[in-house]
Amino acid sequence: MNETVAAHATRFVEAVGYPFTSAGRTLATVGFAAVTYALLILSSFPTYSMQMLAAGPGYLDDAVVALTANTYASVGTLALALTVVYAVVTGIAITTAIGRIRHAGEVSARGLSSVLPGLLASGCASCGAGLLGTLGFVGALSTLPFDGNLLRLAGLLLLVAYLSRLGDPRYCAMPSATGGE
Amino acid sequence: MAGPDSSTTRRAMLAGMGTVVAGGGIVYGASRLEGDSADGSASNESNESNGAQLHSSTATTGFGIDLGGHPILGAMDAPVDVYYWSDYQCPFCRRFEQNTFPQLVENHVRPGTVRYVFIQYPYLSESSTTAAIMDRCVWRQVRDADPGRYLDWHSAIFDAQGTKGSGWASRENLLEITAGVEGVDADAVGTCMDEHGTEIEAEIDADVQQARQFGIRGSPAFVLYNREADRAGKLVGAQPYDRFDSAIDRVKDA
């Protein structure tokens, strides 16, 4: 059991370290993280974001700044921090997954679906919007435990689990004695 | 869902018909609904006909908004109605109030182009409903003698906005804020809430249901309506002033 945990921890560290093994990978990771953050934040009020972006790409920064301020005001520092961490870990996961494709020619893209809980939880609890609101569940996020922070945390854990299975994509993972991958 | 850069009718909005690309001109056929009365014919308006004055009315607009109980800011013959749904606990509404609303009043309400209709859309918690009921009680109290006091109270509440669940929007705290607004009798407001709270809450619930029929899923939300042309557009969220500016021009010219 302990060996399994240790193997997962090792692979997780390797996976997290991979995007920083070259300048290109680092830049790509930062880019993926920035795009993910923008998507998470913009999805906190989809109808607003769509109207702003439809009016012109010049409104993108206005929308991201306004919704960041709104997320902070409505769900607080912890939720905003979780969103940032979520975006960064997603950036790492995407870069690592691409590395896996390039080096091994296959990837379990299923793990990237871990980003979905974060999207669902990204609605601002105090404006009742977000994807849940758009789907008709107005104010739903207000009723979720800790204004959706548990959902954000669950999504984050799924991403961590994905990375701990992936490891460094340049090397094949060695099965551990207790059944690692 | 209507975009800001286009216009559509109430029926189209109710049906969830989307519009159009930015700058597009798709306009659906006229659809004044049965039972809607022509707006502005009624009632209890203040003597001012221009400028940023507050008015009350019992008319129902061609878009289907019953103006009864809602403060109306601006000239009653302004060509464009802006229906404004908000929740006192919503930080995005506060952002609109502080960053955009003053410019809109100065550049569109005061010159007589737009009249704003304030509609409560409480949905975040019980405290939102408490604040909404208090809003209606304050308006009932001041609308005849000194309607301008409503905006003082409205601004004071948004200025005092705290974190949801912090208790800032409790009845006691809101009444305390009310007591600090000159020209508003907090005790009378409390009495109104006790005596008419249930009836007012039913009216607010009807407003919320109507807003949801219009596809409103968050706040602040706005429908811009050209009464004469029977054309409307929707804006959602605390968008920058220039977005409102262009949307108002587009609806006015529809």
mmCIF file of N, CA and C in Angstrom, chain B residues 63-174:
data_model
loop_
_atom_site.group_PDB
_atom_site.id
_atom_site.type_symbol
_atom_site.label_atom_id
_atom_site.label_comp_id
_atom_site.label_asym_id
_atom_site.label_seq_id
_atom_site.Cartn_x
_atom_site.Cartn_y
_atom_site.Cartn_z
ATOM 1 N N PHE B 63 -44.076 45.893 -23.330
ATOM 2 C CA PHE B 63 -43.213 44.724 -23.163
ATOM 3 C C PHE B 63 -43.776 43.764 -22.118
ATOM 4 N N GLY B 64 -44.770 44.257 -21.377
ATOM 5 C CA GLY B 64 -45.398 43.393 -20.381
ATOM 6 C C GLY B 64 -44.936 43.631 -18.960
ATOM 7 N N ILE B 65 -44.246 44.731 -18.740
ATOM 8 C CA ILE B 65 -43.798 45.030 -17.383
ATOM 9 C C ILE B 65 -44.848 45.871 -16.674
ATOM 10 N N ASP B 66 -45.365 45.344 -15.573
ATOM 11 C CA ASP B 66 -46.301 46.096 -14.746
ATOM 12 C C ASP B 66 -45.484 47.080 -13.907
ATOM 13 N N LEU B 67 -45.697 48.371 -14.161
ATOM 14 C CA LEU B 67 -44.869 49.376 -13.503
ATOM 15 C C LEU B 67 -45.274 49.614 -12.048
ATOM 16 N N GLY B 68 -46.410 49.084 -11.654
ATOM 17 C CA GLY B 68 -46.870 49.291 -10.289
ATOM 18 C C GLY B 68 -45.857 48.811 -9.269
ATOM 19 N N GLY B 69 -45.538 49.687 -8.331
ATOM 20 C CA GLY B 69 -44.604 49.315 -7.270
ATOM 21 C C GLY B 69 -43.145 49.479 -7.633
ATOM 22 N N HIS B 70 -42.873 49.842 -8.897
ATOM 23 C CA HIS B 70 -41.478 49.972 -9.316
ATOM 24 C C HIS B 70 -41.099 51.440 -9.508
ATOM 25 N N PRO B 71 -40.010 51.868 -8.897
ATOM 26 C CA PRO B 71 -39.534 53.234 -9.142
ATOM 27 C C PRO B 71 -39.121 53.396 -10.606
ATOM 28 N N ILE B 72 -39.483 54.518 -11.172
ATOM 29 C CA ILE B 72 -39.136 54.806 -12.580
ATOM 30 C C ILE B 72 -38.302 56.084 -12.579
ATOM 31 N N LEU B 73 -37.107 55.971 -13.076
ATOM 32 C CA LEU B 73 -36.199 57.123 -13.089
ATOM 33 C C LEU B 73 -36.109 57.671 -14.507
ATOM 34 N N GLY B 74 -36.504 58.942 -14.659
ATOM 35 C CA GLY B 74 -36.396 59.566 -15.973
ATOM 36 C C GLY B 74 -37.733 60.067 -16.476
ATOM 37 N N ALA B 75 -37.679 60.696 -17.627
ATOM 38 C CA ALA B 75 -38.898 61.267 -18.195
ATOM 39 C C ALA B 75 -39.871 60.169 -18.585
ATOM 40 N N MET B 76 -41.140 60.368 -18.257
ATOM 41 C CA MET B 76 -42.131 59.337 -18.573
ATOM 42 C C MET B 76 -42.353 59.193 -20.074
ATOM 43 N N ASP B 77 -41.967 60.219 -20.852
ATOM 44 C CA ASP B 77 -42.123 60.100 -22.306
ATOM 45 C C ASP B 77 -40.798 59.761 -22.995
ATOM 46 N N ALA B 78 -39.822 59.304 -22.219
ATOM 47 C CA ALA B 78 -38.543 58.893 -22.818
ATOM 48 C C ALA B 78 -38.804 57.752 -23.806
ATOM 49 N N PRO B 79 -38.149 57.758 -24.944
ATOM 50 C CA PRO B 79 -38.446 56.735 -25.963
ATOM 51 C C PRO B 79 -37.983 55.317 -25.607
ATOM 52 N N VAL B 80 -36.991 55.218 -24.719
ATOM 53 C CA VAL B 80 -36.441 53.890 -24.401
ATOM 54 C C VAL B 80 -36.646 53.570 -22.921
ATOM 55 N N ASP B 81 -37.230 52.418 -22.664
ATOM 56 C CA ASP B 81 -37.306 51.887 -21.296
ATOM 57 C C ASP B 81 -36.097 50.992 -21.060
ATOM 58 N N VAL B 82 -35.515 51.091 -19.865
ATOM 59 C CA VAL B 82 -34.522 50.093 -19.462
ATOM 60 C C VAL B 82 -35.053 49.427 -18.200
ATOM 61 N N TYR B 83 -35.389 48.148 -18.310
ATOM 62 C CA TYR B 83 -35.837 47.383 -17.151
ATOM 63 C C TYR B 83 -34.605 46.764 -16.509
ATOM 64 N N TYR B 84 -34.436 47.043 -15.245
ATOM 65 C CA TYR B 84 -33.182 46.720 -14.555
ATOM 66 C C TYR B 84 -33.477 45.790 -13.382
ATOM 67 N N TRP B 85 -33.066 44.518 -13.532
ATOM 68 C CA TRP B 85 -33.266 43.518 -12.478
ATOM 69 C C TRP B 85 -31.987 43.400 -11.650
ATOM 70 N N SER B 86 -32.133 43.477 -10.343
ATOM 71 C CA SER B 86 -30.933 43.397 -9.492
ATOM 72 C C SER B 86 -31.259 42.768 -8.149
ATOM 73 N N ASP B 87 -30.201 42.370 -7.484
ATOM 74 C CA ASP B 87 -30.281 41.809 -6.135
ATOM 75 C C ASP B 87 -29.301 42.607 -5.283
ATOM 76 N N TYR B 88 -29.759 43.085 -4.133
ATOM 77 C CA TYR B 88 -28.881 43.926 -3.315
ATOM 78 C C TYR B 88 -27.646 43.182 -2.802
ATOM 79 N N GLN B 89 -27.670 41.854 -2.862
ATOM 80 C CA GLN B 89 -26.495 41.103 -2.399
ATOM 81 C C GLN B 89 -25.515 40.770 -3.531
ATOM 82 N N CYS B 90 -25.834 41.181 -4.727
ATOM 83 C CA CYS B 90 -25.036 40.799 -5.882
ATOM 84 C C CYS B 90 -23.894 41.801 -6.114
ATOM 85 N N PRO B 91 -22.644 41.343 -6.016
ATOM 86 C CA PRO B 91 -21.522 42.274 -6.190
ATOM 87 C C PRO B 91 -21.393 42.824 -7.604
ATOM 88 N N PHE B 92 -21.870 42.064 -8.579
ATOM 89 C CA PHE B 92 -21.814 42.556 -9.958
ATOM 90 C C PHE B 92 -22.799 43.725 -10.139
ATOM 91 N N CYS B 93 -23.920 43.662 -9.415
ATOM 92 C CA CYS B 93 -24.878 44.773 -9.462
ATOM 93 C C CYS B 93 -24.239 46.019 -8.843
ATOM 94 N N ARG B 94 -23.510 45.816 -7.767
ATOM 95 C CA ARG B 94 -22.832 46.943 -7.122
ATOM 96 C C ARG B 94 -21.816 47.564 -8.079
ATOM 97 N N ARG B 95 -21.127 46.703 -8.817
ATOM 98 C CA ARG B 95 -20.157 47.206 -9.782
ATOM 99 C C ARG B 95 -20.846 48.100 -10.823
ATOM 100 N N PHE B 96 -22.008 47.633 -11.306
ATOM 101 C CA PHE B 96 -22.765 48.434 -12.272
ATOM 102 C C PHE B 96 -23.188 49.763 -11.649
ATOM 103 N N GLU B 97 -23.699 49.695 -10.435
ATOM 104 C CA GLU B 97 -24.181 50.908 -9.770
ATOM 105 C C GLU B 97 -23.067 51.944 -9.623
ATOM 106 N N GLN B 98 -21.883 51.471 -9.324
ATOM 107 C CA GLN B 98 -20.798 52.401 -9.035
ATOM 108 C C GLN B 98 -20.056 52.855 -10.285
ATOM 109 N N ASN B 99 -19.914 51.968 -11.267
ATOM 110 C CA ASN B 99 -19.072 52.300 -12.422
ATOM 111 C C ASN B 99 -19.838 52.829 -13.628
ATOM 112 N N THR B 100 -21.059 52.385 -13.803
ATOM 113 C CA THR B 100 -21.760 52.654 -15.061
ATOM 114 C C THR B 100 -23.019 53.491 -14.892
ATOM 115 N N PHE B 101 -23.756 53.199 -13.852
ATOM 116 C CA PHE B 101 -25.068 53.832 -13.684
ATOM 117 C C PHE B 101 -24.999 55.364 -13.666
ATOM 118 N N PRO B 102 -24.061 55.969 -12.937
ATOM 119 C CA PRO B 102 -24.028 57.446 -12.920
ATOM 120 C C PRO B 102 -23.862 58.052 -14.318
ATOM 121 N N GLN B 103 -23.032 57.426 -15.152
ATOM 122 C CA GLN B 103 -22.850 57.935 -16.516
ATOM 123 C C GLN B 103 -24.119 57.779 -17.349
ATOM 124 N N LEU B 104 -24.798 56.669 -17.137
ATOM 125 C CA LEU B 104 -26.045 56.452 -17.880
ATOM 126 C C LEU B 104 -27.093 57.496 -17.496
ATOM 127 N N VAL B 105 -27.156 57.790 -16.210
ATOM 128 C CA VAL B 105 -28.109 58.806 -15.756
ATOM 129 C C VAL B 105 -27.769 60.153 -16.381
ATOM 130 N N GLU B 106 -26.509 60.484 -16.356
ATOM 131 C CA GLU B 106 -26.079 61.790 -16.858
ATOM 132 C C GLU B 106 -26.301 61.920 -18.368
ATOM 133 N N ASN B 107 -25.960 60.878 -19.101
ATOM 134 C CA ASN B 107 -25.951 60.986 -20.566
ATOM 135 C C ASN B 107 -27.214 60.490 -21.261
ATOM 136 N N HIS B 108 -28.026 59.712 -20.566
ATOM 137 C CA HIS B 108 -29.210 59.176 -21.240
ATOM 138 C C HIS B 108 -30.515 59.440 -20.488
ATOM 139 N N VAL B 109 -30.453 59.402 -19.156
ATOM 140 C CA VAL B 109 -31.693 59.624 -18.404
ATOM 141 C C VAL B 109 -31.987 61.125 -18.313
ATOM 142 N N ARG B 110 -31.010 61.881 -17.910
ATOM 143 C CA ARG B 110 -31.219 63.322 -17.731
ATOM 144 C C ARG B 110 -31.652 64.021 -19.034
ATOM 145 N N PRO B 111 -31.063 63.669 -20.184
ATOM 146 C CA PRO B 111 -31.522 64.304 -21.429
ATOM 147 C C PRO B 111 -32.887 63.805 -21.908
ATOM 148 N N GLY B 112 -33.439 62.804 -21.264
ATOM 149 C CA GLY B 112 -34.782 62.355 -21.625
ATOM 150 C C GLY B 112 -34.850 61.231 -22.638
ATOM 151 N N THR B 113 -33.736 60.546 -22.865
ATOM 152 C CA THR B 113 -33.735 59.435 -23.825
ATOM 153 C C THR B 113 -34.214 58.135 -23.193
ATOM 154 N N VAL B 114 -33.884 57.965 -21.922
ATOM 155 C CA VAL B 114 -34.124 56.678 -21.257
ATOM 156 C C VAL B 114 -34.850 56.892 -19.942
ATOM 157 N N ARG B 115 -35.737 55.965 -19.634
ATOM 158 C CA ARG B 115 -36.244 55.904 -18.253
ATOM 159 C C ARG B 115 -35.929 54.517 -17.696
ATOM 160 N N TYR B 116 -35.410 54.524 -16.502
ATOM 161 C CA TYR B 116 -35.021 53.278 -15.832
ATOM 162 C C TYR B 116 -36.135 52.783 -14.937
ATOM 163 N N VAL B 117 -36.406 51.496 -15.010
ATOM 164 C CA VAL B 117 -37.405 50.890 -14.127
ATOM 165 C C VAL B 117 -36.677 49.884 -13.238
ATOM 166 N N PHE B 118 -36.702 50.126 -11.954
ATOM 167 C CA PHE B 118 -35.993 49.265 -10.995
ATOM 168 C C PHE B 118 -36.875 48.080 -10.618
ATOM 169 N N ILE B 119 -36.370 46.887 -10.837
ATOM 170 C CA ILE B 119 -37.133 45.675 -10.515
ATOM 171 C C ILE B 119 -36.272 44.761 -9.644
ATOM 172 N N GLN B 120 -36.853 44.330 -8.560
ATOM 173 C CA GLN B 120 -36.110 43.454 -7.657
ATOM 174 C C GLN B 120 -36.060 42.022 -8.180
ATOM 175 N N TYR B 121 -34.885 41.420 -8.079
ATOM 176 C CA TYR B 121 -34.689 40.034 -8.536
ATOM 177 C C TYR B 121 -33.917 39.281 -7.456
ATOM 178 N N PRO B 122 -34.550 39.103 -6.281
ATOM 179 C CA PRO B 122 -33.832 38.458 -5.172
ATOM 180 C C PRO B 122 -33.817 36.943 -5.334
ATOM 181 N N TYR B 123 -32.643 36.333 -5.285
ATOM 182 C CA TYR B 123 -32.591 34.889 -5.464
ATOM 183 C C TYR B 123 -31.407 34.253 -4.758
ATOM 184 N N LEU B 124 -30.578 35.093 -4.121
ATOM 185 C CA LEU B 124 -29.354 34.533 -3.556
ATOM 186 C C LEU B 124 -29.557 33.933 -2.176
ATOM 187 N N SER B 125 -30.407 34.561 -1.377
ATOM 188 C CA SER B 125 -30.696 33.999 -0.057
ATOM 189 C C SER B 125 -31.922 34.721 0.497
ATOM 190 N N GLU B 126 -32.320 34.313 1.686
ATOM 191 C CA GLU B 126 -33.460 34.955 2.336
ATOM 192 C C GLU B 126 -33.216 36.451 2.532
ATOM 193 N N SER B 127 -31.965 36.804 2.808
ATOM 194 C CA SER B 127 -31.658 38.213 3.028
ATOM 195 C C SER B 127 -31.900 39.041 1.775
ATOM 196 N N SER B 128 -31.711 38.431 0.623
ATOM 197 C CA SER B 128 -32.001 39.142 -0.628
ATOM 198 C C SER B 128 -33.479 39.499 -0.689
ATOM 199 N N THR B 129 -34.308 38.552 -0.282
ATOM 200 C CA THR B 129 -35.752 38.803 -0.272
ATOM 201 C C THR B 129 -36.105 39.880 0.745
ATOM 202 N N THR B 130 -35.456 39.819 1.903
ATOM 203 C CA THR B 130 -35.693 40.848 2.920
ATOM 204 C C THR B 130 -35.373 42.232 2.360
ATOM 205 N N ALA B 131 -34.230 42.346 1.703
ATOM 206 C CA ALA B 131 -33.835 43.636 1.137
ATOM 207 C C ALA B 131 -34.805 44.074 0.044
ATOM 208 N N ALA B 132 -35.279 43.117 -0.736
ATOM 209 C CA ALA B 132 -36.201 43.453 -1.826
ATOM 210 C C ALA B 132 -37.536 43.957 -1.277
ATOM 211 N N ILE B 133 -38.018 43.294 -0.225
ATOM 212 C CA ILE B 133 -39.280 43.739 0.374
ATOM 213 C C ILE B 133 -39.106 45.135 0.968
ATOM 214 N N MET B 134 -37.959 45.337 1.602
ATOM 215 C CA MET B 134 -37.705 46.652 2.196
ATOM 216 C C MET B 134 -37.653 47.723 1.103
ATOM 217 N N ASP B 135 -37.054 47.374 -0.023
ATOM 218 C CA ASP B 135 -36.995 48.295 -1.167
ATOM 219 C C ASP B 135 -38.394 48.763 -1.548
ATOM 220 N N ARG B 136 -39.318 47.808 -1.647
ATOM 221 C CA ARG B 136 -40.681 48.167 -2.058
ATOM 222 C C ARG B 136 -41.363 49.009 -0.991
ATOM 223 N N CYS B 137 -41.064 48.715 0.284
ATOM 224 C CA CYS B 137 -41.669 49.498 1.362
ATOM 225 C C CYS B 137 -41.127 50.932 1.362
ATOM 226 N N VAL B 138 -39.849 51.074 1.121
ATOM 227 C CA VAL B 138 -39.274 52.416 1.062
ATOM 228 C C VAL B 138 -39.931 53.194 -0.074
ATOM 229 N N TRP B 139 -40.082 52.556 -1.217
ATOM 230 C CA TRP B 139 -40.699 53.242 -2.363
ATOM 231 C C TRP B 139 -42.144 53.638 -2.050
ATOM 232 N N ARG B 140 -42.884 52.741 -1.416
ATOM 233 C CA ARG B 140 -44.262 53.076 -1.039
ATOM 234 C C ARG B 140 -44.297 54.316 -0.156
ATOM 235 N N GLN B 141 -43.299 54.411 0.710
ATOM 236 C CA GLN B 141 -43.297 55.516 1.666
ATOM 237 C C GLN B 141 -42.965 56.856 1.008
ATOM 238 N N VAL B 142 -42.016 56.847 0.074
ATOM 239 C CA VAL B 142 -41.509 58.128 -0.432
ATOM 240 C C VAL B 142 -42.063 58.527 -1.797
ATOM 241 N N ARG B 143 -42.733 57.612 -2.496
ATOM 242 C CA ARG B 143 -43.036 57.856 -3.912
ATOM 243 C C ARG B 143 -43.929 59.071 -4.152
ATOM 244 N N ASP B 144 -44.799 59.386 -3.201
ATOM 245 C CA ASP B 144 -45.713 60.509 -3.432
ATOM 246 C C ASP B 144 -45.103 61.841 -3.014
ATOM 247 N N ALA B 145 -44.536 61.867 -1.825
ATOM 248 C CA ALA B 145 -44.085 63.146 -1.278
ATOM 249 C C ALA B 145 -42.671 63.528 -1.697
ATOM 250 N N ASP B 146 -41.791 62.545 -1.711
ATOM 251 C CA ASP B 146 -40.386 62.870 -1.942
ATOM 252 C C ASP B 146 -39.678 61.683 -2.608
ATOM 253 N N PRO B 147 -40.048 61.381 -3.858
ATOM 254 C CA PRO B 147 -39.561 60.146 -4.491
ATOM 255 C C PRO B 147 -38.045 60.071 -4.633
ATOM 256 N N GLY B 148 -37.396 61.232 -4.689
ATOM 257 C CA GLY B 148 -35.945 61.235 -4.847
ATOM 258 C C GLY B 148 -35.221 60.533 -3.704
ATOM 259 N N ARG B 149 -35.883 60.413 -2.566
ATOM 260 C CA ARG B 149 -35.251 59.736 -1.424
ATOM 261 C C ARG B 149 -34.987 58.267 -1.717
ATOM 262 N N TYR B 150 -35.750 57.713 -2.640
ATOM 263 C CA TYR B 150 -35.557 56.296 -2.960
ATOM 264 C C TYR B 150 -34.127 56.036 -3.438
ATOM 265 N N LEU B 151 -33.645 56.893 -4.326
ATOM 266 C CA LEU B 151 -32.288 56.676 -4.847
ATOM 267 C C LEU B 151 -31.240 56.800 -3.755
ATOM 268 N N ASP B 152 -31.481 57.719 -2.797
ATOM 269 C CA ASP B 152 -30.541 57.846 -1.669
ATOM 270 C C ASP B 152 -30.474 56.527 -0.902
ATOM 271 N N TRP B 153 -31.654 55.961 -0.649
ATOM 272 C CA TRP B 153 -31.705 54.693 0.089
ATOM 273 C C TRP B 153 -31.063 53.567 -0.734
ATOM 274 N N HIS B 154 -31.439 53.497 -1.978
ATOM 275 C CA HIS B 154 -30.931 52.458 -2.899
ATOM 276 C C HIS B 154 -29.394 52.487 -2.932
ATOM 277 N N SER B 155 -28.831 53.672 -3.074
ATOM 278 C CA SER B 155 -27.366 53.806 -3.113
ATOM 279 C C SER B 155 -26.741 53.443 -1.778
ATOM 280 N N ALA B 156 -27.411 53.857 -0.690
ATOM 281 C CA ALA B 156 -26.867 53.560 0.643
ATOM 282 C C ALA B 156 -26.769 52.053 0.863
ATOM 283 N N ILE B 157 -27.762 51.324 0.395
ATOM 284 C CA ILE B 157 -27.745 49.866 0.579
ATOM 285 C C ILE B 157 -26.614 49.243 -0.238
ATOM 286 N N PHE B 158 -26.479 49.652 -1.496
ATOM 287 C CA PHE B 158 -25.397 49.085 -2.308
ATOM 288 C C PHE B 158 -24.025 49.482 -1.740
ATOM 289 N N ASP B 159 -23.919 50.713 -1.249
ATOM 290 C CA ASP B 159 -22.635 51.128 -0.663
ATOM 291 C C ASP B 159 -22.278 50.276 0.551
ATOM 292 N N ALA B 160 -23.303 49.825 1.263
ATOM 293 C CA ALA B 160 -23.059 49.056 2.496
ATOM 294 C C ALA B 160 -22.917 47.563 2.229
ATOM 295 N N GLN B 161 -23.012 47.166 0.957
ATOM 296 C CA GLN B 161 -22.995 45.733 0.639
ATOM 297 C C GLN B 161 -21.774 45.032 1.231
ATOM 298 N N GLY B 162 -22.028 43.923 1.893
ATOM 299 C CA GLY B 162 -20.944 43.121 2.455
ATOM 300 C C GLY B 162 -20.958 41.737 1.836
ATOM 301 N N THR B 163 -20.195 40.855 2.421
ATOM 302 C CA THR B 163 -20.130 39.495 1.913
ATOM 303 C C THR B 163 -21.432 38.762 2.179
ATOM 304 N N LYS B 164 -21.844 37.969 1.185
ATOM 305 C CA LYS B 164 -23.068 37.189 1.376
ATOM 306 C C LYS B 164 -22.925 36.275 2.590
ATOM 307 N N GLY B 165 -23.952 36.277 3.432
ATOM 308 C CA GLY B 165 -23.923 35.425 4.608
ATOM 309 C C GLY B 165 -23.263 36.066 5.807
ATOM 310 N N SER B 166 -22.759 37.292 5.631
ATOM 311 C CA SER B 166 -22.089 37.970 6.748
ATOM 312 C C SER B 166 -23.083 38.635 7.689
ATOM 313 N N GLY B 167 -24.342 38.686 7.285
ATOM 314 C CA GLY B 167 -25.356 39.310 8.124
ATOM 315 C C GLY B 167 -25.591 40.771 7.806
ATOM 316 N N TRP B 168 -24.855 41.307 6.851
ATOM 317 C CA TRP B 168 -25.022 42.734 6.551
ATOM 318 C C TRP B 168 -26.427 43.021 6.015
ATOM 319 N N ALA B 169 -27.044 42.022 5.389
ATOM 320 C CA ALA B 169 -28.369 42.242 4.815
ATOM 321 C C ALA B 169 -29.476 41.700 5.720
ATOM 322 N N SER B 170 -29.195 41.561 6.996
ATOM 323 C CA SER B 170 -30.267 41.167 7.918
ATOM 324 C C SER B 170 -31.254 42.326 8.040
ATOM 325 N N ARG B 171 -32.454 42.013 8.425
ATOM 326 C CA ARG B 171 -33.484 43.055 8.576
ATOM 327 C C ARG B 171 -33.011 44.154 9.520
ATOM 328 N N GLU B 172 -32.408 43.746 10.625
ATOM 329 C CA GLU B 172 -31.980 44.734 11.619
ATOM 330 C C GLU B 172 -30.935 45.678 11.040
ATOM 331 N N ASN B 173 -29.956 45.091 10.358
ATOM 332 C CA ASN B 173 -28.882 45.932 9.809
ATOM 333 C C ASN B 173 -29.400 46.837 8.696
ATOM 334 N N LEU B 174 -30.276 46.295 7.862
ATOM 335 C CA LEU B 174 -30.826 47.113 6.771
ATOM 336 C C LEU B 174 -31.660 48.263 7.327
#
